[in-house]
Short mmCIF file of C-alpha atoms in Angstrom, two decimals:
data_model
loop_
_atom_site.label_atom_id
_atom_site.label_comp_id
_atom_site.label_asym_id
_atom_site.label_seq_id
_atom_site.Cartn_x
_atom_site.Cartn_y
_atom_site.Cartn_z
CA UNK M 1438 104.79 111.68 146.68
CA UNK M 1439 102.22 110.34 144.76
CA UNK M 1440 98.41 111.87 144.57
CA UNK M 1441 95.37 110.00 146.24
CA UNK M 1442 94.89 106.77 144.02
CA UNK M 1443 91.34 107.11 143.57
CA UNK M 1444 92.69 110.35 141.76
CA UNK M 1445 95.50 108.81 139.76
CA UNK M 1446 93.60 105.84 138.41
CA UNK M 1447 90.92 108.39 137.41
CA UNK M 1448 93.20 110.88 135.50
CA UNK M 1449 94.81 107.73 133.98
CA UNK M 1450 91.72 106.36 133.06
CA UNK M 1451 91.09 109.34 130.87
CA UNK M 1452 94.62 109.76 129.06
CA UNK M 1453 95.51 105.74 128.21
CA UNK M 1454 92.88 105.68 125.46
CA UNK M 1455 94.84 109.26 123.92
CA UNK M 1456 97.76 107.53 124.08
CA UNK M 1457 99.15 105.83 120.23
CA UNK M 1458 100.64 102.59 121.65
CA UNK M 1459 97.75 101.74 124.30
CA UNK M 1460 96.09 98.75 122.77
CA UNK M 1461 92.59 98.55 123.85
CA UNK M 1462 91.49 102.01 122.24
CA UNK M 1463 88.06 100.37 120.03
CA UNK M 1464 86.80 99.29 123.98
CA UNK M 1465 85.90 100.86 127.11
CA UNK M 1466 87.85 100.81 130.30
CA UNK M 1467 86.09 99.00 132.50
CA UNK M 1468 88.62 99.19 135.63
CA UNK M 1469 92.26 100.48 136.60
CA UNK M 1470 93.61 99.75 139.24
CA UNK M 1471 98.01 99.90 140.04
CA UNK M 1472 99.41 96.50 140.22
CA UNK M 1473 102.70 97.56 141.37
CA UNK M 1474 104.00 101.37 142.23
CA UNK M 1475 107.66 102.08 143.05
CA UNK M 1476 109.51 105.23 143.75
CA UNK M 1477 112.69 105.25 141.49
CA UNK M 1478 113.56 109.15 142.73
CA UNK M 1479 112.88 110.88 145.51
CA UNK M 1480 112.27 114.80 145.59
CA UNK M 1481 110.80 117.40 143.27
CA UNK M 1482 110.86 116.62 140.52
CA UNK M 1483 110.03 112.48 141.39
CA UNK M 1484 109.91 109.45 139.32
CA UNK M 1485 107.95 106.15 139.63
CA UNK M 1486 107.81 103.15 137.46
CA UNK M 1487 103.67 101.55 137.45
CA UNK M 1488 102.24 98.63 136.16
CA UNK M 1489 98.67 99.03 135.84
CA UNK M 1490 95.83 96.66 135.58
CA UNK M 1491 93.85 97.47 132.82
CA UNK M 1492 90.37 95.67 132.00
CA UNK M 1493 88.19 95.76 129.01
CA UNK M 1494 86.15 93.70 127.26
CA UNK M 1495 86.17 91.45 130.45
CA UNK M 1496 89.96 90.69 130.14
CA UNK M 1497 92.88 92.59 131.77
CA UNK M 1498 96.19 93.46 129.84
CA UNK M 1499 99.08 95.01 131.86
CA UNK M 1500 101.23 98.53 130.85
CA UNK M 1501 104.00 100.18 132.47
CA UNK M 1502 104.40 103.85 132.95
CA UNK M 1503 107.11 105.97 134.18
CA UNK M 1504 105.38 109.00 136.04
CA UNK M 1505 106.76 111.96 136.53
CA UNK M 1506 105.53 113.83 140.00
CA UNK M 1507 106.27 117.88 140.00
CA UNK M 1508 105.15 120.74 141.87
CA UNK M 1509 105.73 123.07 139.37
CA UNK M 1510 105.49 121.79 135.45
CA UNK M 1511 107.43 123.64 133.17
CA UNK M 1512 105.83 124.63 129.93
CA UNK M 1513 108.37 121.98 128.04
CA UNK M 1514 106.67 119.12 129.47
CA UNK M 1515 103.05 120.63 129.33
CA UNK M 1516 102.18 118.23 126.27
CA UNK M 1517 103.07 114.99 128.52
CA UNK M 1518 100.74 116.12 131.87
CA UNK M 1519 98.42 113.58 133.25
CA UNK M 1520 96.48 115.38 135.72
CA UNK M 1521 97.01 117.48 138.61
CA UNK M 1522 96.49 121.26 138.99
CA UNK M 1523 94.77 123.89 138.71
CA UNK M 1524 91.23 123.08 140.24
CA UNK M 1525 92.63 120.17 142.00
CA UNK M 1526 91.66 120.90 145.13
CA UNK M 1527 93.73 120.79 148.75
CA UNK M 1528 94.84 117.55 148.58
CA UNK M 1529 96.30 117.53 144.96
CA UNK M 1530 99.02 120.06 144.61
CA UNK M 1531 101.38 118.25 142.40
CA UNK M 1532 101.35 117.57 138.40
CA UNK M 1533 101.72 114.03 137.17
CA UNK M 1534 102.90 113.47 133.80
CA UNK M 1535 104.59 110.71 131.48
CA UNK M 1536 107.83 110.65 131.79
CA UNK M 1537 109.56 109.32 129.21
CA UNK M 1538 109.58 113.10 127.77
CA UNK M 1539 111.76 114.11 130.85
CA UNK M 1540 115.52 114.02 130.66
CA UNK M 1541 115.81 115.44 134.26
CA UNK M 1542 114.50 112.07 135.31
CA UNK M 1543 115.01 109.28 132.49
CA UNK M 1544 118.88 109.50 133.19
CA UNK M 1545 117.99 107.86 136.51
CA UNK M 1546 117.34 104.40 134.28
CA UNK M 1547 120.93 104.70 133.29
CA UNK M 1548 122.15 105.26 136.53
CA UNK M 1549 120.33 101.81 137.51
CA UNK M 1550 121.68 100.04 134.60
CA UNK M 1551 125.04 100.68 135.55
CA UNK M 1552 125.05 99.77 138.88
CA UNK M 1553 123.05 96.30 138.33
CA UNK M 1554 120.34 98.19 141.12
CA UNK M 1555 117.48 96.19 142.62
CA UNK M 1556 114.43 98.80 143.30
CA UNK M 1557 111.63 97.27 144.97
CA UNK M 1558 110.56 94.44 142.31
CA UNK M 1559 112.20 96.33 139.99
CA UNK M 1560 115.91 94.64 138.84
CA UNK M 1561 118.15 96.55 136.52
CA UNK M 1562 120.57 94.40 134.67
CA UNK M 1563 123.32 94.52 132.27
CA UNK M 1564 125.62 92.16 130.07
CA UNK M 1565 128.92 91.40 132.05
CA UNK M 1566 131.87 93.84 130.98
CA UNK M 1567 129.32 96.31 129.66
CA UNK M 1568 130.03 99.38 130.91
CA UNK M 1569 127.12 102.23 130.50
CA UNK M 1570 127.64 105.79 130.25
CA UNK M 1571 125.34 107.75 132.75
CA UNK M 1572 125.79 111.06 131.74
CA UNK M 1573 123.49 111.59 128.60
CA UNK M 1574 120.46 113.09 128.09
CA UNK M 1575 117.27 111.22 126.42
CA UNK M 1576 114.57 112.02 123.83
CA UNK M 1577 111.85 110.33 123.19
CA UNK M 1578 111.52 108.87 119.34
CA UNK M 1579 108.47 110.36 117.86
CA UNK M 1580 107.69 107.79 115.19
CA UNK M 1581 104.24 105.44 115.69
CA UNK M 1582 104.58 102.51 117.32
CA UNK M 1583 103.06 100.31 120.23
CA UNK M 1584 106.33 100.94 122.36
CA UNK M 1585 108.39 104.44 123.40
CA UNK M 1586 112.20 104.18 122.34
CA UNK M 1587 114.28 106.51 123.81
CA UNK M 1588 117.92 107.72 122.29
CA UNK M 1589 120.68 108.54 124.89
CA UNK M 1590 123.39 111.24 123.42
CA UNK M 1591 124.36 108.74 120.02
CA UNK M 1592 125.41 106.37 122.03
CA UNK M 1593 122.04 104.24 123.57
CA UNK M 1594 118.72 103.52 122.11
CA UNK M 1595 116.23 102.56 125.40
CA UNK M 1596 112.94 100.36 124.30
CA UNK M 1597 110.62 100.34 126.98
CA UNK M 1598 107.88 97.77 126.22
CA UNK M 1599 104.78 99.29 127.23
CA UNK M 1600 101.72 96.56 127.23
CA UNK M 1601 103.77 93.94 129.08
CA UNK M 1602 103.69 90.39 127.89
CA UNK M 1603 104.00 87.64 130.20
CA UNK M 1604 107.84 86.77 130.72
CA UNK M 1605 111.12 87.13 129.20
CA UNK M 1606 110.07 89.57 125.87
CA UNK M 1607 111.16 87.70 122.68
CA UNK M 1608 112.74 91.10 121.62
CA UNK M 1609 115.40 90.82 124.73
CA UNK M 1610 115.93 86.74 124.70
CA UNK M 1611 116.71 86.77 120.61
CA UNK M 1612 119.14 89.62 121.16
CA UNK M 1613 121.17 88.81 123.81
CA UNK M 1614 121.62 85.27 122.30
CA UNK M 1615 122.58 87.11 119.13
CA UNK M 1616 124.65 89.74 120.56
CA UNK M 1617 126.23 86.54 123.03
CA UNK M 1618 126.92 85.36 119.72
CA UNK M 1619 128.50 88.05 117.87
CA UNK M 1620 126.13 88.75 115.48
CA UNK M 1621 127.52 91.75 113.40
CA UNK M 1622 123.97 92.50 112.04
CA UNK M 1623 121.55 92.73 115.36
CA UNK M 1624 122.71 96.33 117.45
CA UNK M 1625 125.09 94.79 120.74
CA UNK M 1626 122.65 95.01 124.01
CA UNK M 1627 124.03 96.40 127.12
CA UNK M 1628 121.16 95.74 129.39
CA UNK M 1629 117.84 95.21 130.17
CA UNK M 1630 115.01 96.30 133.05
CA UNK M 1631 112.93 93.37 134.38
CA UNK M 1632 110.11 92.61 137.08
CA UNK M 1633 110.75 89.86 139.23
CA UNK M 1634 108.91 86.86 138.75
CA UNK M 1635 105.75 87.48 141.37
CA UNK M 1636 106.90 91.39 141.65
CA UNK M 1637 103.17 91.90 139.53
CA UNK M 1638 101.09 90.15 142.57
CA UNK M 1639 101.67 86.91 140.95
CA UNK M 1640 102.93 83.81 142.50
CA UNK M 1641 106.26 82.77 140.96
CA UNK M 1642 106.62 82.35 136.94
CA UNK M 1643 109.45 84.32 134.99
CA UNK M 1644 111.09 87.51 135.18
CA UNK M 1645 108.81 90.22 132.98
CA UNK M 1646 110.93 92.58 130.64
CA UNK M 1647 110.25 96.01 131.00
CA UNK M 1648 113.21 97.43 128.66
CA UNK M 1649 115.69 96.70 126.47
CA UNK M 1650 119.23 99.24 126.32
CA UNK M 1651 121.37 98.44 122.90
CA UNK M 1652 123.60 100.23 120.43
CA UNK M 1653 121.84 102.91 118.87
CA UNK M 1654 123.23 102.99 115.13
CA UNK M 1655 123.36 106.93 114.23
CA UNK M 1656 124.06 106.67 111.19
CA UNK M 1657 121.40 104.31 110.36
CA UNK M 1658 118.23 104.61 108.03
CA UNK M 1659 115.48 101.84 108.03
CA UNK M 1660 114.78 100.43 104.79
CA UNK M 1661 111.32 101.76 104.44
CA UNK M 1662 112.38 104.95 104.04
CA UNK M 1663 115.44 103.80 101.50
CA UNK M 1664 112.85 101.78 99.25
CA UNK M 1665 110.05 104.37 99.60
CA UNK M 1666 113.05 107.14 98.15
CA UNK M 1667 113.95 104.28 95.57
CA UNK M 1668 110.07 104.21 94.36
CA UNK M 1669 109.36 107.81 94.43
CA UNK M 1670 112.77 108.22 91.78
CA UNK M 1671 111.17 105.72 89.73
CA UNK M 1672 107.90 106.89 89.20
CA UNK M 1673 109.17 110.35 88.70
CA UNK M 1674 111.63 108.77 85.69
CA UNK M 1675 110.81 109.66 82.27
CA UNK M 1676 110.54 107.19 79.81
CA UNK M 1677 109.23 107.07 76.05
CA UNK M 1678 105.85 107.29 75.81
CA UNK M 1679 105.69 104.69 72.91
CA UNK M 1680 108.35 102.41 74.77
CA UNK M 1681 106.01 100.14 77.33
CA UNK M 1682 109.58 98.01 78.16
CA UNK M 1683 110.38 101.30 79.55
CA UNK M 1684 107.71 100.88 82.03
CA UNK M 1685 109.39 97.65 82.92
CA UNK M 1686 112.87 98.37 83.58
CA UNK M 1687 113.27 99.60 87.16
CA UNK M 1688 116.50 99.99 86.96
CA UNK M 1689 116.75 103.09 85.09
CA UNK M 1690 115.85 104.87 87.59
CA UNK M 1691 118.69 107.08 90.03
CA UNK M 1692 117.88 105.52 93.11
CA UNK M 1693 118.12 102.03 92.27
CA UNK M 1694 117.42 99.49 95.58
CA UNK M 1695 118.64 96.14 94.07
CA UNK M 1696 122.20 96.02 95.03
CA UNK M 1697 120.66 96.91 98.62
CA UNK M 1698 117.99 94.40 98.53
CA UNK M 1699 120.52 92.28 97.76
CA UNK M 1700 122.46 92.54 100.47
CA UNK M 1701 119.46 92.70 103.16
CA UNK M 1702 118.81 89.15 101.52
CA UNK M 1703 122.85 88.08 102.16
CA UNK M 1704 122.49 89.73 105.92
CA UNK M 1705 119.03 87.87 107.31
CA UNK M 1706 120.56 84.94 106.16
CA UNK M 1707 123.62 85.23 108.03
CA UNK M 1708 120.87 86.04 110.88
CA UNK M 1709 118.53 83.10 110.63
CA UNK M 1710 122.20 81.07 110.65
CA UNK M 1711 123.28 82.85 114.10
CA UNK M 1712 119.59 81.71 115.47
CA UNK M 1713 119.65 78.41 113.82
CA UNK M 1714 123.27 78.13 116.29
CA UNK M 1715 122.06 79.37 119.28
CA UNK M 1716 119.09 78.50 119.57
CA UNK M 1717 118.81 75.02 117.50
CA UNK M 1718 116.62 73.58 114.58
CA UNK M 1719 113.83 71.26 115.00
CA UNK M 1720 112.61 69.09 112.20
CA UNK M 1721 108.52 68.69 112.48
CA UNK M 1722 106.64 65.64 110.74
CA UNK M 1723 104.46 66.10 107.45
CA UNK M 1724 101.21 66.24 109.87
CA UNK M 1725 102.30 69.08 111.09
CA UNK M 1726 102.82 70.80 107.57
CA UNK M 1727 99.50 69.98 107.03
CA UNK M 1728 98.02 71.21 110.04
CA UNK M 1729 99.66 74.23 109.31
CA UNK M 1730 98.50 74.44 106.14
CA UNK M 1731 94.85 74.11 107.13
CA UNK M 1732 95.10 76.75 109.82
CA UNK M 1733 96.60 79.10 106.73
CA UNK M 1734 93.07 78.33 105.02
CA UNK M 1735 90.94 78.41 108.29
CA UNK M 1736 92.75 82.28 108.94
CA UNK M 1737 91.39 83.05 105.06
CA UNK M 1738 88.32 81.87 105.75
CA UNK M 1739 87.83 84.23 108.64
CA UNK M 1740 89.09 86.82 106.87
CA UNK M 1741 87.50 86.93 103.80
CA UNK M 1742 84.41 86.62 106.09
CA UNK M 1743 84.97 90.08 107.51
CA UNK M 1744 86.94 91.70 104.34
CA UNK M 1745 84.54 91.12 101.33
CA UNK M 1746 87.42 92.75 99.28
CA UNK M 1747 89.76 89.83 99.87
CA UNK M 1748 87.18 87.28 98.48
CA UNK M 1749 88.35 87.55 94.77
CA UNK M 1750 91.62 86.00 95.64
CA UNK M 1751 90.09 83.41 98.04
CA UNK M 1752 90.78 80.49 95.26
CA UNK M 1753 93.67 81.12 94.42
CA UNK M 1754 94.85 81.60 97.90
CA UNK M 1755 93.45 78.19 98.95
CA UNK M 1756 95.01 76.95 95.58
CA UNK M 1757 98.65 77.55 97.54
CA UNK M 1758 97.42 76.23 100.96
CA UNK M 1759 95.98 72.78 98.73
CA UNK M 1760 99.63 72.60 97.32
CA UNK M 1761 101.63 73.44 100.40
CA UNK M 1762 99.57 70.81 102.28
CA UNK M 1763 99.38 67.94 99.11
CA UNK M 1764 103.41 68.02 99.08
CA UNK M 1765 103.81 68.49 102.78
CA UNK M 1766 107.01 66.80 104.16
CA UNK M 1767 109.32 67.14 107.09
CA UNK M 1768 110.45 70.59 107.38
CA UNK M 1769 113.33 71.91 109.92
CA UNK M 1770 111.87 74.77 111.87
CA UNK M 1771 113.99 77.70 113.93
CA UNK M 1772 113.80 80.39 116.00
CA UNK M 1773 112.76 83.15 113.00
CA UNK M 1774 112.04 87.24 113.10
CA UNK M 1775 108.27 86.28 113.07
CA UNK M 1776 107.19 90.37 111.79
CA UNK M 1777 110.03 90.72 109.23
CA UNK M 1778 109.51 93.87 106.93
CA UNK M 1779 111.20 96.74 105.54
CA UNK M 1780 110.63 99.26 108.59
CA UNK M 1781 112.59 96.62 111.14
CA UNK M 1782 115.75 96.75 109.43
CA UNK M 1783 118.74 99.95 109.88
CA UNK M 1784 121.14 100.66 107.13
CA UNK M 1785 124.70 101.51 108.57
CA UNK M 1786 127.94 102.50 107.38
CA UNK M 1787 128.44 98.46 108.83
CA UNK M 1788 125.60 96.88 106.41
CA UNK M 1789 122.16 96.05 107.09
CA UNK M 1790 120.62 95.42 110.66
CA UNK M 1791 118.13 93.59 112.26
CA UNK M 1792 115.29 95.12 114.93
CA UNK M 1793 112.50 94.10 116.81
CA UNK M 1794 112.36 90.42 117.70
CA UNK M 1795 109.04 90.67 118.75
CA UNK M 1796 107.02 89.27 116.20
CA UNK M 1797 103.44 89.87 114.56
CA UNK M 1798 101.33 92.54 117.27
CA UNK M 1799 98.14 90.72 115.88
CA UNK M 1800 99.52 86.98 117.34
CA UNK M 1801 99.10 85.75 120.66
CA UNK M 1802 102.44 85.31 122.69
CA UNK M 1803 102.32 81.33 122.25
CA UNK M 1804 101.91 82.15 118.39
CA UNK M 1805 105.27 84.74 118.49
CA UNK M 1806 106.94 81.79 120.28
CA UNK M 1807 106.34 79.07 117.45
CA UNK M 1808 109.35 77.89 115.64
CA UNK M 1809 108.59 78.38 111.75
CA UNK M 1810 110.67 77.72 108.66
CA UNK M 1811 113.07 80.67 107.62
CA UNK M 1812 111.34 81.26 104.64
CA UNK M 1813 108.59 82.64 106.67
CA UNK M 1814 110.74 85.83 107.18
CA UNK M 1815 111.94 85.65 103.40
CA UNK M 1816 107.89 85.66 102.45
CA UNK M 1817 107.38 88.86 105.14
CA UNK M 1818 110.25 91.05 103.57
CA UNK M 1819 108.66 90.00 99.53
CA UNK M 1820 105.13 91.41 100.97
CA UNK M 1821 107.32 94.73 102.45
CA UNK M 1822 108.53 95.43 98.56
CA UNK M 1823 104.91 94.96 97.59
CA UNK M 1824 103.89 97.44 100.38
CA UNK M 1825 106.93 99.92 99.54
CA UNK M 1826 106.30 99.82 95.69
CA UNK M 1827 102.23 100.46 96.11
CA UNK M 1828 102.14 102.91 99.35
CA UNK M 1829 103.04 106.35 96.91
CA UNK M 1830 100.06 105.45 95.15
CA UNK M 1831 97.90 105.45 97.66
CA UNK M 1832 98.72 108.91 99.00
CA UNK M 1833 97.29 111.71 97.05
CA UNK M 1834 99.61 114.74 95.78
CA UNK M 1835 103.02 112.25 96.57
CA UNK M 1836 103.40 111.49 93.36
CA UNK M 1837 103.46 112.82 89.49
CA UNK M 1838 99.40 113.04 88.16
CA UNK M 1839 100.12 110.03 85.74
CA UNK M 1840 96.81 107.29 85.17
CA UNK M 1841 96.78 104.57 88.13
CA UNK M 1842 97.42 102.03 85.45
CA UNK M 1843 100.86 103.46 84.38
CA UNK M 1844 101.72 103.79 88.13
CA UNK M 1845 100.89 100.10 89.12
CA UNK M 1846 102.54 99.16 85.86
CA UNK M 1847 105.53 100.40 87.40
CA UNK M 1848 104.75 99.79 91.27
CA UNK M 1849 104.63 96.05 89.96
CA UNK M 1850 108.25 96.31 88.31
CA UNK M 1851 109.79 97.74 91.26
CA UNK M 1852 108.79 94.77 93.59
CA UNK M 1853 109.29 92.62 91.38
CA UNK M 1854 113.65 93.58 90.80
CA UNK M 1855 113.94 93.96 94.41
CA UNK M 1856 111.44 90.79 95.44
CA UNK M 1857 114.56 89.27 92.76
CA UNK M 1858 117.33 90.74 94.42
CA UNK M 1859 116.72 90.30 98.04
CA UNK M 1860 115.80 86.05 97.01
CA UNK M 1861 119.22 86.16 95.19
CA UNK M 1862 121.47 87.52 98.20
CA UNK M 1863 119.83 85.45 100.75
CA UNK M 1864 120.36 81.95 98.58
CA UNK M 1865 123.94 83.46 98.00
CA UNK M 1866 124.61 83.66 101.52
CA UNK M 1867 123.11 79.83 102.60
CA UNK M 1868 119.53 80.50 103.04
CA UNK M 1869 117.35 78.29 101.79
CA UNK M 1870 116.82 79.27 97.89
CA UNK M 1871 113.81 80.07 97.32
CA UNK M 1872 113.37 79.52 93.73
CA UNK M 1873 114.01 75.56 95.19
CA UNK M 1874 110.65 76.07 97.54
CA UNK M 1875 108.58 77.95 95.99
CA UNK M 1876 105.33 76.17 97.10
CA UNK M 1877 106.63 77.03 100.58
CA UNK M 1878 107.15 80.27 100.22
CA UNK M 1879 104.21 80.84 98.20
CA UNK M 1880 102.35 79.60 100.70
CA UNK M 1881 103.90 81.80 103.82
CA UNK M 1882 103.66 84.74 101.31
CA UNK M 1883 99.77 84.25 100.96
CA UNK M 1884 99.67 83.59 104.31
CA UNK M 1885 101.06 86.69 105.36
CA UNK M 1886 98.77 88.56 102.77
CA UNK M 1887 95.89 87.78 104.67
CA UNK M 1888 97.24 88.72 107.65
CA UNK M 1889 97.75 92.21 106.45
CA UNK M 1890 94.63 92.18 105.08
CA UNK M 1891 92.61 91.73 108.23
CA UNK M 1892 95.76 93.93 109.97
CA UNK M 1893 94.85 96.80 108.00
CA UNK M 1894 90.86 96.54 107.78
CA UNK M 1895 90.94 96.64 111.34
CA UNK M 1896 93.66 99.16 112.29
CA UNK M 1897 94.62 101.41 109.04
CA UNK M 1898 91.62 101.07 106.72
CA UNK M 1899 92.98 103.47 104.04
CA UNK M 1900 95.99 101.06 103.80
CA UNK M 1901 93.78 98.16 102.70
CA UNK M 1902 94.30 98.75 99.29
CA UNK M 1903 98.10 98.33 99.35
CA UNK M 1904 97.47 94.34 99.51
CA UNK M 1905 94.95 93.78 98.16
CA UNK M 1906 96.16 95.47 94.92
CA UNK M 1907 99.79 93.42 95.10
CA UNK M 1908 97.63 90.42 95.54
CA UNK M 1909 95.86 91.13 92.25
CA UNK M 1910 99.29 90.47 90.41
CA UNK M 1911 100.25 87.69 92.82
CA UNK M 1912 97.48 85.64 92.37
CA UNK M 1913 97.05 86.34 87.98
#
């Protein structure tokens, strides 16, 4: 059973803020309190899925938790403990910890998936003719991010959203329409965990996704890693010290990215097609352009307000807001990505793949919604080569002890053949060329810039030189 509240809320109190994907970590917790609580195993050791209420800064934002409930905790799972003993008194003689990290227990999700269960306001769903395999063991994936993902045998990958967003999560809606589709380049879903719509103490509304079961592709490497491998050959290459072409010719180099950039380019647009079919295109009026293109410039504005760094470029930025705005016409807008970089796409023995349908972390859930051009995701992946070119450089001892200048020289040739590449596959495969509109994309691009500008002053301020150097060369 679960300890006293008034004891749980405090212990949780204390770990959230520890924890890498809780949100609210620059504020104070002001009050917790346990929205919903429901037992999803019985016994020693037990599981329980929470929501919690979580306010700060006078506004609450809602996380789930799977907790873990044991008498005795073995040393395995001492790293994931919440609170409990010793010195807990009486009353308090079991541990509590997160328990995700728990294999004994996290099998008892697949269990639920397969049977289509209904726990409490807890529903556990899954695609018709799926059939899910209950007998594998999890692990948690280790890597940073603001969910947990959790890999069943090779067979599953399990994202459990933890800050919940009001309704159906974009992430689950795009890829069931996609898989419903037969998408070849977004990993099949099987099934998905959801609170029913007033199961949070709210009247009515939607269902709220909790997780999101798929194909896990094990032989898959995201592209991050790929470029990062591409850039590190590259700057290692020797080249003549009189010949400054050299310097230009990122090609030489073993690990060569271009033929895979250009087939990421083919595969999104194959993608934005499948979400152009299922979930239509809407053509907005030239006002709308225009408002858009003043929000781009009120967004700089802002930024360059609390970013002095960014305020060199701020002309030139405008300069592509002025043109996108002064040659604004109707423009068909889709369903898109909305966060589209290097580290959301898996390359398979299949081809490329698509993740995370979630969209920018920074944007409000109305702003993840909006439908946007295509390009937008085209201008996201052209900032990711920026990012994967520049990122050695900012990490001391990852690279040969060559002068900065030789280094960006080079960091600038790399993005530049893949930025080439990846425009070239996705006009080959029907997207909309982007050489054709290039004061949209130029615009998104810049857009996007300043995005990661303010994303990185406020989050990862040694990062903040990665765009604001690429925007250097952009904006020459």
């Amino acid at each position: 059973m679960l300890p006293p509240e008034s004891v749980l809320t405090r212990d949780l109190a204390e770990w959230l803020p520890r924890q890498r994907w809780f949100g609210g970590k620059d504020s104070p917790i002001e009050d917790l309190s346990i929205g919903t609580a429901t037992e999803l195993r019985a016994g020693d050791p037990g599981l329980y899925h929470l929501v919690l209420d979580v306010r700060q800064d006078g506004a609450t934002d809602r996380y789930q938790l799977l907790l873990g409930v044991r008498r005795d905790l073995p040393g395995r799972l001492g790293y994931a403990r919440i609170g409990g003993p010793p010195g807990g008194g009486a009353a308090i003689r079991q541990h509590t910890y997160d328990a995700v990290h728990d294999p004994d227990l996290t099998r008892t999700l697949l269990e639920h998936l397969a049977a289509g269960a209904s726990v409490g306001p807890l529903r556990f769903r899954h695609v018709p003719g799926a059939r899910i395999r209950t007998d594998l063991t999890s692990l948690p994936i280790t890597a940073e991010q603001s969910n947990t993902s959790l890999l069943f045998g090779d067979a599953y990958i399990c994202k459990l959203f933890r800050r919940l967003s009001e309704g159906v999560n974009l992430d689950l809606e795009v890829n069931l329409a996609l898989t419903r589709a037969g998408c070849e380049h977004v990993p099949a879903v099987h099934g998905w965990i959801e609170l029913a719509p007033g199961g949070d103490g709210t009247a009515g509304g939607e269902p709220v996704t909790l997780g999101l079961l798929s194909d896990y592709l094990r032989t898959g490497a995201d592209g991050w890693s790929l470029a990062i491998a591409s850039v590190r050959d590259w700057f290692a290459h020797t080249t003549p010290l009189d010949d400054e072409w050299a310097e230009l010719d990122a090609s030489a180099a073993g690990g060569d990215f271009a033929a895979e950039a250009e087939r990421l380019g083919a595969a999104t647009a194959d993608v934005h097609r499948a979400l152009a079919d299922a979930f239509g295109v809407t053509v907005v009026p030239a006002d709308e352009v225009r408002a858009l293109a003043a929000r781009m410039n009120e967004e700089l504005t802002g930024t360059c307000r609390a970013v002095p760094g960014l305020a060199p470029h701020a002309k030139a930025l405008t300069g592509a807001f002025i043109d996108l705005a002064a040659q604004a016409e109707p423009l068909p807008v889709q369903r898109v990505h909305g966060d589209y970089h290097l580290g959301q796409v898996l390359r398979s023995e299949s081809g490329w793949s698509l993740l995370d349908f979630e969209g920018e972390p920074a944007r409000t859930q109305s702003e993840r919604r909006a439908l946007s051009h295509p390009l937008r995701d085209v201008a996201g992946m052209l900032r990711s080569f920026e990012y994967a070119a520049r990122f050695l450089i900012t990490r001391s001892g990852t690279v040969p002890l060559e002068s900065g200048g030789h280094l960006e020289t080079r960091a600038h040739a790399w993005a530049a053949r893949n930025r080439a590449a990846f425009c070239r596959g996705y006009a080959a495969a029907g997207g909309a060329d982007p050489a054709a509109h290039a004061v949209l994309l130029r615009a998104f691009e810049f857009e996007k810039a300043v995005y990661e500008v303010r994303y990185e002053a406020r989050n990862r301020p040694a990062w903040l030189p990665v765009p604001l150097k690429s925007l250097a060369h952009l904006t020459a």
